[in-house]
CSV table of C-alpha atoms in Angstrom, one decimal:
chain,number,residue,atom,x,y,z
J,1220,UNK,CA,165.5,-219.8,191.1
J,1221,UNK,CA,161.8,-219.1,190.6
J,1222,UNK,CA,159.7,-222.2,190.0
J,1223,UNK,CA,156.1,-223.1,189.4
J,1224,UNK,CA,153.9,-225.7,191.1
J,1225,UNK,CA,153.2,-228.9,189.3
J,1226,UNK,CA,151.1,-228.6,186.1
J,1227,UNK,CA,148.2,-230.6,187.7
J,1228,UNK,CA,148.1,-228.1,190.5
J,1229,UNK,CA,148.7,-224.9,188.4
J,1230,UNK,CA,146.2,-225.6,185.6
J,1231,UNK,CA,143.1,-225.9,187.8
J,1232,UNK,CA,144.1,-222.7,189.7
J,1233,UNK,CA,144.6,-220.8,186.4
J,1234,UNK,CA,141.3,-222.1,185.1
J,1235,UNK,CA,139.4,-221.2,188.2
J,1236,UNK,CA,141.0,-217.7,188.4
J,1237,UNK,CA,140.1,-216.9,184.8
J,1238,UNK,CA,136.6,-218.4,185.1
J,1239,UNK,CA,135.6,-216.4,188.2
J,1240,UNK,CA,137.1,-213.2,186.8
J,1241,UNK,CA,135.3,-213.7,183.5
J,1242,UNK,CA,131.9,-214.5,185.0
J,1243,UNK,CA,132.2,-211.7,187.6
J,1244,UNK,CA,133.0,-209.1,185.0
J,1245,UNK,CA,130.2,-210.3,182.7
J,1246,UNK,CA,127.6,-210.2,185.4
J,1247,UNK,CA,128.8,-206.8,186.6
J,1248,UNK,CA,128.6,-205.5,183.0
J,1249,UNK,CA,125.0,-206.9,182.4
J,1250,UNK,CA,123.6,-205.6,185.7
J,1251,UNK,CA,125.7,-202.4,185.5
J,1252,UNK,CA,124.1,-201.6,182.1
J,1253,UNK,CA,120.6,-202.1,183.6
J,1254,UNK,CA,121.7,-200.0,186.6
J,1255,UNK,CA,122.9,-197.2,184.3
J,1256,UNK,CA,119.4,-197.1,182.8
J,1257,UNK,CA,118.0,-196.9,186.4
J,1258,UNK,CA,120.3,-194.0,187.3
J,1259,UNK,CA,119.1,-192.1,184.2
J,1260,UNK,CA,115.5,-192.8,185.3
J,1261,UNK,CA,116.1,-191.4,188.8
J,1262,UNK,CA,117.8,-188.3,187.3
J,1263,UNK,CA,115.1,-187.6,184.8
J,1264,UNK,CA,112.2,-188.3,187.3
J,1265,UNK,CA,113.5,-186.6,190.4
J,1266,UNK,CA,116.1,-184.1,189.2
J,1267,UNK,CA,119.8,-183.8,189.0
J,1268,UNK,CA,120.5,-183.5,192.7
J,1269,UNK,CA,118.6,-186.7,193.5
J,1270,UNK,CA,120.4,-188.3,190.6
J,1271,UNK,CA,123.8,-187.4,191.9
J,1272,UNK,CA,122.8,-188.7,195.4
J,1273,UNK,CA,121.7,-192.0,193.7
J,1274,UNK,CA,125.2,-192.3,192.1
J,1275,UNK,CA,126.9,-191.8,195.4
J,1276,UNK,CA,124.6,-194.3,197.1
J,1277,UNK,CA,125.3,-197.0,194.5
J,1278,UNK,CA,129.1,-196.4,194.9
J,1279,UNK,CA,128.8,-197.2,198.6
J,1280,UNK,CA,130.3,-200.7,198.3
J,1281,UNK,CA,133.4,-199.1,196.5
J,1282,UNK,CA,133.8,-196.3,199.1
J,1283,UNK,CA,133.1,-198.2,202.3
J,1284,UNK,CA,135.8,-200.4,203.7
J,1285,UNK,CA,135.7,-203.8,201.9
J,1286,UNK,CA,135.3,-205.5,205.3
J,1287,UNK,CA,131.9,-203.8,205.7
J,1288,UNK,CA,130.7,-205.3,202.4
J,1289,UNK,CA,132.1,-208.7,203.3
J,1290,UNK,CA,130.2,-208.6,206.6
J,1291,UNK,CA,127.0,-207.9,204.6
J,1292,UNK,CA,127.7,-210.9,202.5
J,1293,UNK,CA,128.0,-213.0,205.6
J,1294,UNK,CA,124.7,-211.7,206.8
J,1295,UNK,CA,122.6,-212.0,203.7
J,1296,UNK,CA,124.3,-215.0,201.8
J,1297,UNK,CA,125.8,-217.2,204.5
J,1298,UNK,CA,125.6,-220.3,202.3
J,1299,UNK,CA,127.4,-218.8,199.3
J,1300,UNK,CA,130.9,-220.1,199.2
J,1301,UNK,CA,133.4,-221.2,196.6
J,1302,UNK,CA,132.9,-220.2,192.9
J,1303,UNK,CA,129.3,-218.9,193.4
J,1304,UNK,CA,130.2,-216.9,196.5
J,1305,UNK,CA,133.3,-215.2,194.8
J,1306,UNK,CA,131.4,-214.4,191.6
J,1307,UNK,CA,128.4,-212.9,193.4
J,1308,UNK,CA,130.6,-210.8,195.7
J,1309,UNK,CA,132.7,-209.5,192.9
J,1310,UNK,CA,129.7,-208.7,190.7
J,1311,UNK,CA,127.9,-206.8,193.5
J,1312,UNK,CA,131.1,-204.9,194.4
J,1313,UNK,CA,131.6,-203.6,190.9
J,1314,UNK,CA,128.1,-203.1,189.5
J,1315,UNK,CA,127.8,-199.6,190.9
J,1316,UNK,CA,131.2,-198.6,189.4
J,1317,UNK,CA,130.1,-199.9,186.0
J,1318,UNK,CA,126.8,-198.2,186.2
J,1319,UNK,CA,128.3,-194.8,186.9
J,1320,UNK,CA,130.8,-195.1,184.2
J,1321,UNK,CA,128.1,-196.1,181.6
J,1322,UNK,CA,125.9,-193.2,182.7
J,1323,UNK,CA,128.7,-190.9,181.8
J,1324,UNK,CA,129.1,-192.7,178.5
J,1325,UNK,CA,125.4,-192.3,177.8
J,1326,UNK,CA,125.6,-188.6,178.5
J,1327,UNK,CA,128.6,-188.1,176.3
J,1328,UNK,CA,127.8,-190.3,173.3
J,1329,UNK,CA,124.1,-190.9,173.1
J,1330,UNK,CA,122.3,-187.8,174.3
J,1331,UNK,CA,121.5,-186.2,170.9
J,1332,UNK,CA,120.9,-189.6,169.1
J,1333,UNK,CA,118.5,-190.7,171.8
J,1334,UNK,CA,116.5,-187.5,171.5
J,1335,UNK,CA,116.2,-187.9,167.8
J,1336,UNK,CA,115.3,-191.6,168.0
J,1337,UNK,CA,112.6,-190.8,170.5
J,1338,UNK,CA,111.1,-188.1,168.3
J,1339,UNK,CA,111.1,-190.6,165.4
J,1340,UNK,CA,109.2,-193.1,167.6
J,1341,UNK,CA,111.9,-195.7,168.2
J,1342,UNK,CA,111.4,-198.2,171.0
J,1343,UNK,CA,113.9,-198.5,173.9
J,1344,UNK,CA,114.8,-202.1,173.0
J,1345,UNK,CA,115.4,-201.3,169.3
J,1346,UNK,CA,117.5,-198.2,170.1
J,1347,UNK,CA,119.6,-200.0,172.7
J,1348,UNK,CA,120.2,-202.9,170.3
J,1349,UNK,CA,120.8,-201.0,167.1
J,1350,UNK,CA,122.4,-197.8,168.3
J,1351,UNK,CA,123.6,-197.8,171.9
J,1352,UNK,CA,125.4,-201.1,172.0
J,1353,UNK,CA,127.3,-200.6,168.8
J,1354,UNK,CA,128.4,-197.1,169.7
J,1355,UNK,CA,129.4,-198.1,173.3
J,1356,UNK,CA,131.3,-201.2,172.2
J,1357,UNK,CA,134.7,-199.7,173.1
J,1358,UNK,CA,133.5,-198.5,176.5
J,1359,UNK,CA,131.8,-201.8,177.3
J,1360,UNK,CA,135.0,-203.7,176.4
J,1361,UNK,CA,137.2,-201.4,178.4
J,1362,UNK,CA,134.9,-201.8,181.5
J,1363,UNK,CA,134.7,-205.5,181.1
J,1364,UNK,CA,138.5,-205.8,181.0
J,1365,UNK,CA,138.8,-203.3,183.9
J,1366,UNK,CA,136.5,-205.4,186.1
J,1367,UNK,CA,138.1,-208.6,184.9
J,1368,UNK,CA,141.5,-207.3,186.0
J,1369,UNK,CA,140.2,-206.3,189.4
J,1370,UNK,CA,138.6,-209.7,190.0
J,1371,UNK,CA,141.6,-211.5,188.5
J,1372,UNK,CA,143.9,-209.9,191.1
J,1373,UNK,CA,141.4,-210.0,194.0
J,1374,UNK,CA,142.6,-211.6,197.2
J,1375,UNK,CA,140.2,-210.4,199.9
J,1376,UNK,CA,137.1,-212.0,198.5
J,1377,UNK,CA,138.6,-215.4,197.5
J,1378,UNK,CA,140.3,-215.6,200.9
J,1379,UNK,CA,137.0,-215.2,202.8
J,1380,UNK,CA,134.6,-216.9,200.5
J,1381,UNK,CA,136.7,-219.3,198.4
J,1382,UNK,CA,137.1,-222.2,200.8
J,1383,UNK,CA,139.6,-225.0,200.4
J,1384,UNK,CA,138.7,-225.9,196.8
J,1385,UNK,CA,138.2,-222.4,195.3
J,1386,UNK,CA,141.9,-221.4,194.9
J,1387,UNK,CA,143.0,-218.5,192.8
J,1388,UNK,CA,146.5,-217.4,191.9
J,1389,UNK,CA,146.4,-214.9,194.7
J,1390,UNK,CA,145.4,-217.4,197.4
J,1391,UNK,CA,147.9,-220.0,196.1
J,1392,UNK,CA,150.7,-217.4,196.4
J,1393,UNK,CA,149.6,-216.7,200.0
J,1394,UNK,CA,149.5,-220.4,200.8
J,1395,UNK,CA,153.0,-221.0,199.3
J,1396,UNK,CA,154.4,-218.2,201.5
J,1397,UNK,CA,152.5,-218.6,204.7
J,1398,UNK,CA,151.8,-222.3,204.9
J,1399,UNK,CA,154.3,-224.1,202.8
J,1400,UNK,CA,157.2,-221.7,203.0
J,1401,UNK,CA,157.9,-222.2,199.3
J,1402,UNK,CA,159.4,-218.9,198.4
J,1403,UNK,CA,160.8,-220.1,195.0
J,1404,UNK,CA,157.3,-221.2,194.0
J,1405,UNK,CA,155.7,-218.0,195.2
J,1406,UNK,CA,158.2,-216.0,193.2
J,1407,UNK,CA,157.4,-218.0,190.1
J,1408,UNK,CA,153.6,-217.5,190.6
J,1409,UNK,CA,154.2,-213.8,191.2
J,1410,UNK,CA,156.1,-213.4,188.0
J,1411,UNK,CA,153.4,-215.3,186.1
J,1412,UNK,CA,150.5,-213.2,187.5
J,1413,UNK,CA,152.5,-210.0,187.0
J,1414,UNK,CA,153.0,-210.9,183.3
J,1415,UNK,CA,149.3,-211.6,182.9
J,1416,UNK,CA,148.3,-208.3,184.7
J,1417,UNK,CA,150.8,-206.4,182.5
J,1418,UNK,CA,149.2,-207.9,179.4
J,1419,UNK,CA,145.8,-206.7,180.6
J,1420,UNK,CA,147.3,-203.3,181.4
J,1421,UNK,CA,148.5,-203.0,177.8
J,1422,UNK,CA,145.1,-203.7,176.5
J,1423,UNK,CA,143.4,-201.4,178.9
J,1424,UNK,CA,145.9,-198.6,178.2
J,1425,UNK,CA,144.8,-198.5,174.6
J,1426,UNK,CA,141.3,-197.4,175.4
J,1427,UNK,CA,141.0,-193.7,176.2
J,1428,UNK,CA,139.1,-192.6,179.3
J,1429,UNK,CA,135.5,-191.6,178.7
J,1430,UNK,CA,135.0,-187.8,179.1
J,1431,UNK,CA,132.7,-186.7,181.9
J,1432,UNK,CA,129.8,-184.8,180.4
J,1433,UNK,CA,127.9,-182.2,182.3
J,1434,UNK,CA,124.6,-182.8,180.5
J,1435,UNK,CA,122.2,-185.5,181.6
J,1436,UNK,CA,120.0,-187.6,179.4
J,1437,UNK,CA,116.4,-187.2,180.4
J,1438,UNK,CA,114.2,-189.1,178.0
J,1439,UNK,CA,112.7,-192.6,178.0
J,1440,UNK,CA,115.0,-194.4,175.6
J,1441,UNK,CA,117.9,-194.4,178.0
J,1442,UNK,CA,116.0,-194.8,181.3
J,1443,UNK,CA,114.3,-197.7,183.0
J,1444,UNK,CA,112.7,-197.7,186.4
J,1445,UNK,CA,113.5,-201.4,187.0
J,1446,UNK,CA,117.2,-200.7,186.8
J,1447,UNK,CA,117.7,-198.8,190.0
J,1448,UNK,CA,116.3,-201.5,192.4
J,1449,UNK,CA,118.8,-203.9,190.9
J,1450,UNK,CA,121.6,-201.4,191.3
J,1451,UNK,CA,120.6,-200.5,194.9
J,1452,UNK,CA,120.9,-204.1,196.2
J,1453,UNK,CA,124.6,-204.0,197.2
J,1454,UNK,CA,124.3,-200.7,199.0
J,1455,UNK,CA,121.0,-201.7,200.6
J,1456,UNK,CA,122.7,-204.8,202.0
J,1457,UNK,CA,125.4,-202.7,203.6
J,1458,UNK,CA,122.9,-200.2,205.1
J,1459,UNK,CA,120.6,-202.9,206.5
J,1460,UNK,CA,123.5,-204.8,208.0
J,1461,UNK,CA,124.9,-201.8,209.7
J,1462,UNK,CA,121.6,-200.7,211.2
J,1463,UNK,CA,120.7,-204.2,212.4
J,1464,UNK,CA,121.3,-204.0,216.2
J,1465,UNK,CA,124.7,-202.4,215.9
J,1466,UNK,CA,125.3,-202.3,219.7
J,1467,UNK,CA,124.5,-206.0,220.4
J,1468,UNK,CA,128.1,-206.9,220.6
J,1469,UNK,CA,129.0,-204.4,223.4
J,1470,UNK,CA,128.0,-206.9,226.1
J,1471,UNK,CA,130.5,-209.4,224.6
J,1472,UNK,CA,133.6,-207.2,224.3
J,1473,UNK,CA,134.7,-207.6,227.9
J,1474,UNK,CA,133.5,-211.2,228.1
J,1475,UNK,CA,135.4,-214.3,227.5
J,1476,UNK,CA,136.4,-213.5,223.9
J,1477,UNK,CA,140.2,-213.4,224.2
J,1478,UNK,CA,140.7,-209.6,224.4
J,1479,UNK,CA,139.6,-206.6,226.4
J,1480,UNK,CA,137.9,-203.4,225.5
J,1481,UNK,CA,141.0,-201.4,226.2
J,1482,UNK,CA,143.1,-203.6,223.9
J,1483,UNK,CA,140.7,-203.2,221.1
J,1484,UNK,CA,140.2,-199.4,221.4
J,1485,UNK,CA,143.7,-198.4,222.5
J,1486,UNK,CA,145.9,-200.9,220.7
J,1487,UNK,CA,144.2,-202.0,217.5
J,1488,UNK,CA,142.3,-198.7,216.9
J,1489,UNK,CA,145.5,-196.7,217.3
J,1490,UNK,CA,147.4,-199.1,215.0
J,1491,UNK,CA,144.8,-198.8,212.3
J,1492,UNK,CA,144.6,-195.0,212.6
J,1493,UNK,CA,148.4,-194.9,212.2
J,1494,UNK,CA,148.3,-197.1,209.1
J,1495,UNK,CA,145.5,-195.1,207.6
J,1496,UNK,CA,147.3,-191.7,208.1
J,1497,UNK,CA,150.7,-193.0,206.9
J,1498,UNK,CA,149.2,-194.7,203.8
J,1499,UNK,CA,147.3,-191.5,203.0
J,1500,UNK,CA,150.4,-189.3,203.3
J,1501,UNK,CA,152.3,-191.8,201.1
J,1502,UNK,CA,149.5,-191.7,198.5
J,1503,UNK,CA,149.6,-187.9,198.4
J,1504,UNK,CA,153.4,-188.0,198.0
J,1505,UNK,CA,153.1,-190.5,195.1
J,1506,UNK,CA,150.3,-188.6,193.4
J,1507,UNK,CA,152.2,-185.3,193.6
J,1508,UNK,CA,155.4,-187.0,192.3
J,1509,UNK,CA,153.4,-188.2,189.3
J,1510,UNK,CA,152.0,-184.7,188.9
J,1511,UNK,CA,155.5,-183.3,188.9
J,1512,UNK,CA,156.7,-185.9,186.3
J,1513,UNK,CA,153.5,-185.4,184.2
J,1514,UNK,CA,153.8,-188.8,182.4
J,1515,UNK,CA,152.8,-189.0,178.8
J,1516,UNK,CA,153.1,-191.5,175.9
J,1517,UNK,CA,153.9,-195.1,176.8
J,1518,UNK,CA,154.4,-194.3,180.5
J,1519,UNK,CA,151.0,-192.7,180.7
J,1520,UNK,CA,149.4,-195.7,178.9
J,1521,UNK,CA,151.0,-198.1,181.3
J,1522,UNK,CA,149.9,-196.1,184.4
J,1523,UNK,CA,146.4,-195.7,183.0
J,1524,UNK,CA,146.0,-199.4,182.3
J,1525,UNK,CA,147.7,-200.8,185.4
J,1526,UNK,CA,144.3,-200.8,187.4
J,1527,UNK,CA,146.0,-201.9,190.7
J,1528,UNK,CA,148.9,-204.1,191.6
J,1529,UNK,CA,148.2,-207.5,193.2
J,1530,UNK,CA,147.9,-207.3,197.0
J,1531,UNK,CA,149.7,-210.6,197.4
J,1532,UNK,CA,152.5,-209.7,195.0
J,1533,UNK,CA,152.9,-206.3,196.7
J,1534,UNK,CA,152.8,-207.8,200.2
J,1535,UNK,CA,155.2,-210.5,199.1
J,1536,UNK,CA,157.7,-208.0,197.7
J,1537,UNK,CA,157.6,-205.9,200.8
J,1538,UNK,CA,158.0,-209.0,203.0
J,1539,UNK,CA,160.9,-210.2,201.0
J,1540,UNK,CA,162.7,-206.8,201.0
J,1541,UNK,CA,161.9,-205.8,204.5
J,1542,UNK,CA,162.1,-208.4,207.2
J,1543,UNK,CA,161.5,-206.2,210.2
J,1544,UNK,CA,158.8,-207.0,212.7
J,1545,UNK,CA,157.0,-205.1,215.4
J,1546,UNK,CA,156.3,-201.5,214.6
J,1547,UNK,CA,157.9,-202.0,211.2
J,1548,UNK,CA,154.9,-204.2,210.3
J,1549,UNK,CA,152.6,-201.1,210.4
J,1550,UNK,CA,155.0,-199.2,208.1
J,1551,UNK,CA,155.0,-202.2,205.7
J,1552,UNK,CA,151.2,-202.4,205.6
J,1553,UNK,CA,150.8,-198.6,205.1
J,1554,UNK,CA,153.4,-198.5,202.3
J,1555,UNK,CA,152.0,-201.6,200.6
J,1556,UNK,CA,148.4,-200.3,200.7
J,1557,UNK,CA,149.5,-197.0,199.2
J,1558,UNK,CA,151.3,-198.8,196.3
J,1559,UNK,CA,148.1,-200.8,195.6
J,1560,UNK,CA,145.7,-197.9,195.8
J,1561,UNK,CA,147.6,-195.2,193.8
J,1562,UNK,CA,147.4,-196.8,190.3
J,1563,UNK,CA,143.6,-197.3,190.6
J,1564,UNK,CA,143.1,-193.6,191.6
J,1565,UNK,CA,145.4,-192.5,188.9
J,1566,UNK,CA,143.1,-194.2,186.3
J,1567,UNK,CA,139.8,-193.0,187.9
J,1568,UNK,CA,140.6,-189.3,188.4
J,1569,UNK,CA,144.2,-188.3,188.6
J,1570,UNK,CA,145.0,-188.6,184.9
J,1571,UNK,CA,142.0,-186.4,184.1
J,1572,UNK,CA,143.3,-183.7,186.5
J,1573,UNK,CA,146.8,-183.8,184.9
J,1574,UNK,CA,145.3,-183.6,181.4
J,1575,UNK,CA,143.3,-180.5,182.4
J,1576,UNK,CA,146.4,-178.8,183.7
J,1577,UNK,CA,148.5,-179.5,180.6
J,1578,UNK,CA,147.5,-176.4,178.8
J,1579,UNK,CA,148.6,-174.2,181.7
J,1580,UNK,CA,151.9,-176.1,181.8
J,1581,UNK,CA,152.5,-175.3,178.1
J,1582,UNK,CA,151.8,-171.6,178.7
J,1583,UNK,CA,154.3,-171.6,181.6
J,1584,UNK,CA,156.9,-173.3,179.5
J,1585,UNK,CA,156.4,-170.8,176.7
J,1586,UNK,CA,157.0,-167.9,179.1
J,1587,UNK,CA,160.3,-169.5,180.2
J,1588,UNK,CA,159.3,-171.1,183.5
J,1589,UNK,CA,161.2,-174.1,184.8
J,1590,UNK,CA,159.5,-177.4,185.5
J,1591,UNK,CA,160.0,-176.8,189.3
J,1592,UNK,CA,158.6,-173.3,189.1
J,1593,UNK,CA,155.5,-174.4,187.1
J,1594,UNK,CA,154.9,-177.2,189.5
J,1595,UNK,CA,155.1,-174.9,192.5
J,1596,UNK,CA,153.0,-172.1,191.1
J,1597,UNK,CA,150.6,-173.8,188.8
J,1598,UNK,CA,150.2,-177.5,189.6
J,1599,UNK,CA,150.6,-177.7,193.3
J,1600,UNK,CA,147.8,-175.2,194.2
J,1601,UNK,CA,145.3,-176.9,192.0
J,1602,UNK,CA,146.4,-180.5,192.7
J,1603,UNK,CA,147.1,-180.7,196.4
J,1604,UNK,CA,143.4,-180.5,197.4
J,1605,UNK,CA,142.3,-183.3,195.1
J,1606,UNK,CA,145.3,-185.4,196.2
J,1607,UNK,CA,144.3,-185.1,199.8
J,1608,UNK,CA,140.7,-185.9,199.0
J,1609,UNK,CA,141.9,-189.1,197.2
J,1610,UNK,CA,144.0,-189.9,200.2
J,1611,UNK,CA,140.9,-189.5,202.4
J,1612,UNK,CA,138.9,-191.9,200.2
J,1613,UNK,CA,141.7,-194.4,200.2
J,1614,UNK,CA,141.9,-194.2,204.0
J,1615,UNK,CA,138.3,-195.5,204.1
J,1616,UNK,CA,139.5,-198.6,202.2
J,1617,UNK,CA,142.7,-198.9,204.3
J,1618,UNK,CA,140.8,-199.1,207.5
J,1619,UNK,CA,139.0,-202.2,206.2
J,1620,UNK,CA,141.9,-204.0,204.5
J,1621,UNK,CA,142.6,-207.5,205.7
J,1622,UNK,CA,144.1,-208.9,202.5
J,1623,UNK,CA,147.5,-207.3,202.1
J,1624,UNK,CA,147.6,-206.9,205.9
J,1625,UNK,CA,147.2,-210.6,206.4
J,1626,UNK,CA,150.1,-211.3,204.0
J,1627,UNK,CA,152.5,-208.9,205.8
J,1628,UNK,CA,151.4,-209.0,209.4
J,1629,UNK,CA,152.5,-211.6,211.9
J,1630,UNK,CA,149.2,-211.4,213.8
J,1631,UNK,CA,146.0,-209.3,214.3
J,1632,UNK,CA,147.8,-206.0,214.4
J,1633,UNK,CA,144.9,-203.9,213.1
J,1634,UNK,CA,141.2,-203.6,213.9
J,1635,UNK,CA,140.3,-205.0,210.4
J,1636,UNK,CA,142.3,-208.2,211.1
J,1637,UNK,CA,140.5,-208.6,214.4
J,1638,UNK,CA,137.1,-208.3,212.7
J,1639,UNK,CA,138.1,-210.7,210.0
J,1640,UNK,CA,139.0,-213.3,212.6
J,1641,UNK,CA,135.7,-212.8,214.3
J,1642,UNK,CA,133.8,-213.2,211.0
J,1643,UNK,CA,135.7,-216.4,210.3
J,1644,UNK,CA,134.5,-217.8,213.6
J,1645,UNK,CA,131.0,-216.5,213.0
J,1646,UNK,CA,131.0,-214.2,216.1
J,1647,UNK,CA,129.0,-211.7,214.0
J,1648,UNK,CA,127.4,-209.6,216.8
J,1649,UNK,CA,130.8,-208.6,218.2
J,1650,UNK,CA,132.2,-208.2,214.7
J,1651,UNK,CA,129.4,-205.7,213.8
J,1652,UNK,CA,130.1,-203.6,216.9
J,1653,UNK,CA,133.8,-203.4,216.0
J,1654,UNK,CA,132.8,-202.6,212.4
J,1655,UNK,CA,131.1,-199.5,213.7
J,1656,UNK,CA,134.2,-198.5,215.6
J,1657,UNK,CA,136.2,-199.1,212.4
J,1658,UNK,CA,133.9,-196.9,210.4
J,1659,UNK,CA,134.1,-194.1,213.0
J,1660,UNK,CA,137.9,-194.3,212.7
J,1661,UNK,CA,137.8,-194.2,208.8
J,1662,UNK,CA,135.5,-191.2,208.9
J,1663,UNK,CA,137.9,-189.4,211.2
J,1664,UNK,CA,140.9,-190.0,208.8
J,1665,UNK,CA,138.8,-189.0,205.8
J,1666,UNK,CA,137.9,-185.6,207.3
J,1667,UNK,CA,141.5,-185.1,208.4
J,1668,UNK,CA,142.7,-185.4,204.9
J,1669,UNK,CA,139.8,-183.4,203.5
J,1670,UNK,CA,140.6,-180.6,205.9
J,1671,UNK,CA,144.3,-180.8,205.2
J,1672,UNK,CA,143.6,-180.5,201.5
J,1673,UNK,CA,141.5,-177.3,202.0
J,1674,UNK,CA,144.1,-175.7,204.2
J,1675,UNK,CA,147.1,-176.6,202.0
J,1676,UNK,CA,145.2,-175.5,198.8
J,1677,UNK,CA,144.1,-172.2,200.2
J,1678,UNK,CA,147.6,-171.4,201.5
J,1679,UNK,CA,149.1,-172.3,198.1
J,1680,UNK,CA,146.9,-169.7,196.4
J,1681,UNK,CA,147.7,-166.8,198.8
């Protein structure tokens, strides 16, 4: 029977989890709003092409493997641990995502009003306080809850920066499974966290997605030069870290470090490559299955609000249902990572794609086409390319995963787990060299999926 830890253990963990998620989301929202003003300034000052490049640059922490960002945190903030370390890391990770989302909201809801207010002589502060904030109240609340849910279910950041006294629900579940062997307690905690995440999913599912506008706001009331430097800090940390003597660790690889160059490149690299490809293929299959079903109503709201399943809960479920070891571990990691990534990408882009195809589905049904025929002739040609692109983006994250992999794996079976172990022991020069090998592998899988999407999409249209 599922149980819960003693109340004097559970209450501090719940309090800490809620507190770090709340403060992280609040900081990401505050700095993300300033960053959105900075992105508008870049677009209006240097043109749309530079503005789009700036958006991509500020999303680098979300696109690059999370291990790369954690390595940058180790380099720039070596003393930040516990509550402050977790909060700063979560805020920096999500500030770019919030900024891009708010930029789209600016373009969609405030463009005409900002032009009129500027002509009438309103100041930026007055316009933001009296007009922008009230009109964007729904978007701000949705973004806050979205980031809160991500931070609430985060495992990678608390595991590396939390320390012994900064325990979240995720890390407590991991400790119950791996250290204490308390499966009943882990099941109880998993049920509790799942219920809390579903409650957040219900709230998030009530807020419609912000439409993407093609117009860009280009006047002073919604732009601020000081916002972009704040926004560029997380990406700048990653770039500076990667360019800081990246080959220094080569002289250590074949030294007395516990493994050889051949073991790293042949064994761990190949294992990581296999996991990335398999998880990408699984993601494509899941996305296309969703496209075939075309969920609407309550099912769509649930999918849209789910954000992402807990890594620990997902890993725990796979570990409980599938006890195989050896090569089976790689399959378990790949499937688990696909299950975690798919809901997030559904919310960010897949739901919008399915909505744009709904009119063509209706025409096909009116003409008497079956669901299978409409999917094969209408949906598949237009969806397979984006699905492969999403799988390629997800593979960048898969290469750097050490959270779910640490739950499922018996040892350091992937390159990311090797790097995480080196970072824990502060052998950072060698870890940086292996991070570059990891990034090369992630780039390879991204271009494989991108190419596969183009080939499959072009063949479907012929």
